[in-house]
Short mmCIF file of C-alpha atoms in Angstrom, two decimals:
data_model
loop_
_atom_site.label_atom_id
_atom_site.label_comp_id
_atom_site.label_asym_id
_atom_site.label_seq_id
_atom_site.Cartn_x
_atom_site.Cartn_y
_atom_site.Cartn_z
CA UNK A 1 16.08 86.52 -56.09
CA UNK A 2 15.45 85.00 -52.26
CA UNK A 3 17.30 81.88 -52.78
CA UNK A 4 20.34 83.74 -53.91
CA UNK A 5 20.42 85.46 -50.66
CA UNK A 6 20.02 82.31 -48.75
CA UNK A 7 22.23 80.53 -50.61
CA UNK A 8 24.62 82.87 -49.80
CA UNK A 9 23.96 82.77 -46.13
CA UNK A 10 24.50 78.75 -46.66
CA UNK A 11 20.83 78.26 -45.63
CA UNK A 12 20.72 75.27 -48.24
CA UNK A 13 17.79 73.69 -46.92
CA UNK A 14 15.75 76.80 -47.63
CA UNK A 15 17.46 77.62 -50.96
CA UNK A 16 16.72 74.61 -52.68
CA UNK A 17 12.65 75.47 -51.95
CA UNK A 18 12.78 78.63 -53.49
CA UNK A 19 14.98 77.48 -56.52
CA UNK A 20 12.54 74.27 -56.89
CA UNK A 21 9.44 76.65 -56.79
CA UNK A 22 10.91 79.29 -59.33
CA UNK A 23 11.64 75.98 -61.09
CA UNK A 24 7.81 74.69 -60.95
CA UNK A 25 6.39 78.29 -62.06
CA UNK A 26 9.27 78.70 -64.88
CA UNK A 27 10.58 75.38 -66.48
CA UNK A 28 13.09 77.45 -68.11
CA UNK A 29 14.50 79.49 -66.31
CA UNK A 30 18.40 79.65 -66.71
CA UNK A 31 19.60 81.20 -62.95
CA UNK A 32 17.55 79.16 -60.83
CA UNK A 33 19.16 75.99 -62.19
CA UNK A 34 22.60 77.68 -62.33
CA UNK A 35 21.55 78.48 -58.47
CA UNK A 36 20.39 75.29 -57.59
CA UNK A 37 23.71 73.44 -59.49
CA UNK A 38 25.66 75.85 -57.34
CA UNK A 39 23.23 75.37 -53.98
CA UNK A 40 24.30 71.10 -54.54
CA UNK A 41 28.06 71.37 -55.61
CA UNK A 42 28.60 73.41 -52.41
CA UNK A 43 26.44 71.00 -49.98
CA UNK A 44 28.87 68.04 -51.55
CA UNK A 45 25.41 66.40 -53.29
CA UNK A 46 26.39 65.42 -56.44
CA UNK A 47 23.78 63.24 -57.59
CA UNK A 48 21.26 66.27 -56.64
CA UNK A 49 23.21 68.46 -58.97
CA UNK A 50 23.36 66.43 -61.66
CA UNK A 51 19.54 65.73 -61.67
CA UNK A 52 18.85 69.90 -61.64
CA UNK A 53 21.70 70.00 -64.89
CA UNK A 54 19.82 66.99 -66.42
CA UNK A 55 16.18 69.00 -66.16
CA UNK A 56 18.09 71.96 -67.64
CA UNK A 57 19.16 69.82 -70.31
CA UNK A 58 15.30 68.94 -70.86
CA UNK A 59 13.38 71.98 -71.08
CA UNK A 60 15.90 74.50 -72.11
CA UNK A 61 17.86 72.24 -74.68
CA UNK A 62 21.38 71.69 -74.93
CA UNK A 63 23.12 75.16 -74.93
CA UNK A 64 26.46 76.20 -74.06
CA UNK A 65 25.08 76.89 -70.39
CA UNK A 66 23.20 73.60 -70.12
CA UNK A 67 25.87 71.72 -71.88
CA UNK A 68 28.30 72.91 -69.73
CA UNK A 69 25.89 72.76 -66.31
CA UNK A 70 25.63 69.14 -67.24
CA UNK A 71 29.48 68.42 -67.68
CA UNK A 72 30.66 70.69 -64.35
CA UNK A 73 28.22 68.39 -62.26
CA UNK A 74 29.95 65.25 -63.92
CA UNK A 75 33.09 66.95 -63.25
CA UNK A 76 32.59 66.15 -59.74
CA UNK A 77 31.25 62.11 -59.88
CA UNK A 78 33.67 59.21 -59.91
CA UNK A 79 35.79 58.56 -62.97
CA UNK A 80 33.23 56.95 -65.63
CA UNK A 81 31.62 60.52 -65.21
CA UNK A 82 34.36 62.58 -65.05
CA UNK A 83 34.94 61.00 -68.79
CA UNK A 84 31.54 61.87 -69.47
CA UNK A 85 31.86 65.46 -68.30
CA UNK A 86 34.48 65.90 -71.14
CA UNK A 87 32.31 65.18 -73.60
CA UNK A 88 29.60 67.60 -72.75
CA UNK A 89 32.37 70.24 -72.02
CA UNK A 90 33.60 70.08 -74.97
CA UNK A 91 30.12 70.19 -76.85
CA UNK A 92 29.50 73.81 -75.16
CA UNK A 93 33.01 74.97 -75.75
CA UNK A 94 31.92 73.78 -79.88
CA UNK A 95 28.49 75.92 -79.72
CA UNK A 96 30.68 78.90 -78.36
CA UNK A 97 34.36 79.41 -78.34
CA UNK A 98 33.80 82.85 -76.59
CA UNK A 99 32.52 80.52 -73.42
CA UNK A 100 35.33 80.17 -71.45
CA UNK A 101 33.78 78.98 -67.60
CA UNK A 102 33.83 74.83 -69.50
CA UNK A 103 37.43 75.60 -70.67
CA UNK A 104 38.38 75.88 -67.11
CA UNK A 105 36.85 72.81 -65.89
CA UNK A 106 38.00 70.70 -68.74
CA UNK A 107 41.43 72.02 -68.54
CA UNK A 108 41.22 70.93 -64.78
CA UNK A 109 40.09 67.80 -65.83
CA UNK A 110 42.79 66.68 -68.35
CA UNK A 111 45.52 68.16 -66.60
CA UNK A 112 44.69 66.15 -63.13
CA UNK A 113 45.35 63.09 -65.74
CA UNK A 114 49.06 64.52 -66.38
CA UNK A 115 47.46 65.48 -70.12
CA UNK A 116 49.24 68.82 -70.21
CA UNK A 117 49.89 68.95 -73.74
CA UNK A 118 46.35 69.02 -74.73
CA UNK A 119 45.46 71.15 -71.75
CA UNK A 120 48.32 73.65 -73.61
CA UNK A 121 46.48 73.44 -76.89
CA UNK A 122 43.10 73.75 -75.60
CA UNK A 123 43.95 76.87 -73.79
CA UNK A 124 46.03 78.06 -76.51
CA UNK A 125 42.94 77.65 -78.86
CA UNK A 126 40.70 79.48 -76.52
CA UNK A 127 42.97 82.47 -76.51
CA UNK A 128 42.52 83.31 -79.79
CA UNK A 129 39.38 84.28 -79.12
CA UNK A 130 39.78 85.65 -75.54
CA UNK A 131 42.11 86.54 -72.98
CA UNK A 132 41.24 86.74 -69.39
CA UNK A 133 43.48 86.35 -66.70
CA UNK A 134 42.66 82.64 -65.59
CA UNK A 135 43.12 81.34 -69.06
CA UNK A 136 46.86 83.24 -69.13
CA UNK A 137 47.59 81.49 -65.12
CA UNK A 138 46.06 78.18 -66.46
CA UNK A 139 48.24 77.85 -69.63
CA UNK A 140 51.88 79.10 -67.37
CA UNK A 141 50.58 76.36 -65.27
CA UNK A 142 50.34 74.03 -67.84
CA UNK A 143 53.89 75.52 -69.75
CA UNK A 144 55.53 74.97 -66.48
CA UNK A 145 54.35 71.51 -66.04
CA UNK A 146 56.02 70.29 -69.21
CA UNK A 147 58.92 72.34 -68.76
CA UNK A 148 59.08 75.26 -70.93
CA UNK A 149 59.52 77.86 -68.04
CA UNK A 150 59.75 81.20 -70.06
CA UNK A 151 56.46 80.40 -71.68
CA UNK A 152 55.03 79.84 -68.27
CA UNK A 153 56.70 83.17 -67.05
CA UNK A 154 55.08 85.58 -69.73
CA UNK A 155 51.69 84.09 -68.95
CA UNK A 156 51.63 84.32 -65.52
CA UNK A 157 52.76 87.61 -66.36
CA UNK A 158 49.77 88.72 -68.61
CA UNK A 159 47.75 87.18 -66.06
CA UNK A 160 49.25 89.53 -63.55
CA UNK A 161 48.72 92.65 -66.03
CA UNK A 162 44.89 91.62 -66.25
CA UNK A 163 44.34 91.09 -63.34
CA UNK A 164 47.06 91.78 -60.19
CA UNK A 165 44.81 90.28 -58.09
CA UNK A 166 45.32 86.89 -59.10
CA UNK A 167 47.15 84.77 -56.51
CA UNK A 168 47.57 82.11 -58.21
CA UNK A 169 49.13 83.60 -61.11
CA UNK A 170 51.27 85.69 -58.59
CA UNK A 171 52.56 82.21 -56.82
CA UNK A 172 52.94 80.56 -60.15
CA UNK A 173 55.40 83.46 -61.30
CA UNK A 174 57.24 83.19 -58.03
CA UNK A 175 58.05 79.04 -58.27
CA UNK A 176 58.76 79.75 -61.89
CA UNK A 177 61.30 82.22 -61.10
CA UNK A 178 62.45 79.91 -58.16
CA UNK A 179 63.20 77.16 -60.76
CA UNK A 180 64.94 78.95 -63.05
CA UNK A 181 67.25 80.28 -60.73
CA UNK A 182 67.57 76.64 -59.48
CA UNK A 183 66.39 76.34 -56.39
CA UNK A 184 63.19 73.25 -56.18
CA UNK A 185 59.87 73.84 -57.48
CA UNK A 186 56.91 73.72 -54.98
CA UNK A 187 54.48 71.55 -57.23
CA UNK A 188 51.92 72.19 -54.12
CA UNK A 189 50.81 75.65 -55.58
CA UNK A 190 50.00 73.89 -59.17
CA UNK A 191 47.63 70.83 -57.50
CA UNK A 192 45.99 73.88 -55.74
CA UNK A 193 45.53 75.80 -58.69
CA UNK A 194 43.41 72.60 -60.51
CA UNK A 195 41.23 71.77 -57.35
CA UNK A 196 37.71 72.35 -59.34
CA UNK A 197 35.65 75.25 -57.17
CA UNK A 198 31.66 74.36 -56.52
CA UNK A 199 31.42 78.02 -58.13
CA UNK A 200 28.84 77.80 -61.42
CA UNK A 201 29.37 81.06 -63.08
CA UNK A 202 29.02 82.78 -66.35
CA UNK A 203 30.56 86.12 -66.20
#
C-alpha cells in the first residue's frame, strides 16, 4: 500500500491522503485505519487519531482491533481519557484473550499509576494463554517493582530464551541481579520500559 511507504519515509502529510482515500473507497477497511492511527500517534496528533479509531469503531463495529484502536489512542490523551482507554482495553482483551498488543498498553497504563499488583495478575492471566517475550519482560518488571526479585529473574529470563534480542528484558535481568547482590537498583530502565510506543501493531 503507498501510504505505508510514505508513512515510513515520515511523509505524513502525504500519508494521511492516501489512507483517507482508501478510507472513502473502503469504509472498512482494517489497515488503513491501523495506518492512519499509527500515521497520528507518531505526528503527536492525538485528537486526529482518536477521530480515525472512532470511524473504525463505526463502520467496522467494536472488535478486538477497533476496541483496542480506540483505547491505544485514549492511551495517549490527558487523564479522564487515559481512564477511558482502560475500559475499551479491557473490552478487546474480553472478545480475545489470545490478543495480547491491548495487554501491553493497559499494563503500561496501570503500572504508570504504581498499580503493579493488578498489572502482575493481568499479565499472569494473559500467559495462560500465550507467552511471548514482552509479556515475560513486562511481568519481571512488574515482580521486581513489588519486590519479589526471583520471580522477576526467571521472567526476564524466559523473555531472554524467546527472544535474546530483547533489551529490555536483558537490562531488567542485569538491575535484578544488581539488587540482589546489593548494590542500588537503577529504576531508570523500568520508567523506560512503560513509555507507551506510537507503534499500532497486530502481529
Amino acid at each position: 500500500m503507498k501510504g505505508i511507504a510514505m508513512n515510513i519515509k515520515g511523509a505524513l502529510a502525504v500519508s494521511k491522503r492516501y489512507f483517507r482515500d482508501a478510507l472513502r473507497y473502503c469504509p472498512t477497511r482494517l489497515d488503513a485505519y491501523h495506518e492512519s492511527l499509527k500515521s497520528a500517534l507518531k505526528g503527536g496528533h492525538v485528537k486526529d487519531a482518536i477521530a480515525v479509531a472512532d470511524l473504525a469503531l463505526k463502520y467496522i463495529g467494536q472488535t478486538p482491533s477497533t476496541l483496542y484502536m480506540y483505547g491505544k489512542a485514549l492511551s495517549h490523551g490527558d487523564q479522564k481519557q487515559k481512564s477511558k482507554a482502560k475500559v475499551f482495553l479491557e473490552k478487546s482483551i474480553q472478545a480475545d484473550s489470545s490478543f495480547v498488543y491491548p495487554v501491553y498498553t493497559l499494563v503500561g497504563l496501570i503500572s504508570k499509576q504504581d498499580k503493579h499488583r493488578k498489572a502482575i495478575h493481568i499479565l499472569e492471566s494473559c500467559l495462560k494463554d500465550n507467552s511471548t517475550s514482552k509479556l515475560h519482560q513486562l511481568l519481571g518488571n512488574s515482580l521486581l517493582e513489588v519486590g519479589e526479585r526471583a520471580r522477576a529473574m526467571h521472567h526476564y529470563n524466559i523473555a531472554l530464551n524467546l527472544d535474546p534480542s530483547n533489551k529490555k528484558a536483558k537490562e531488567g535481568l542485569e538491575q535484578t541481579e544488581k539488587k540482589m547482590d546489593g548494590n542500588s537498583l537503577d529504576e531508570s530502565f523500568i520508567a523506560q520500559s512503560l513509555d507507551q510506543s506510537v507503534e499500532v501493531s497486530y502481529g
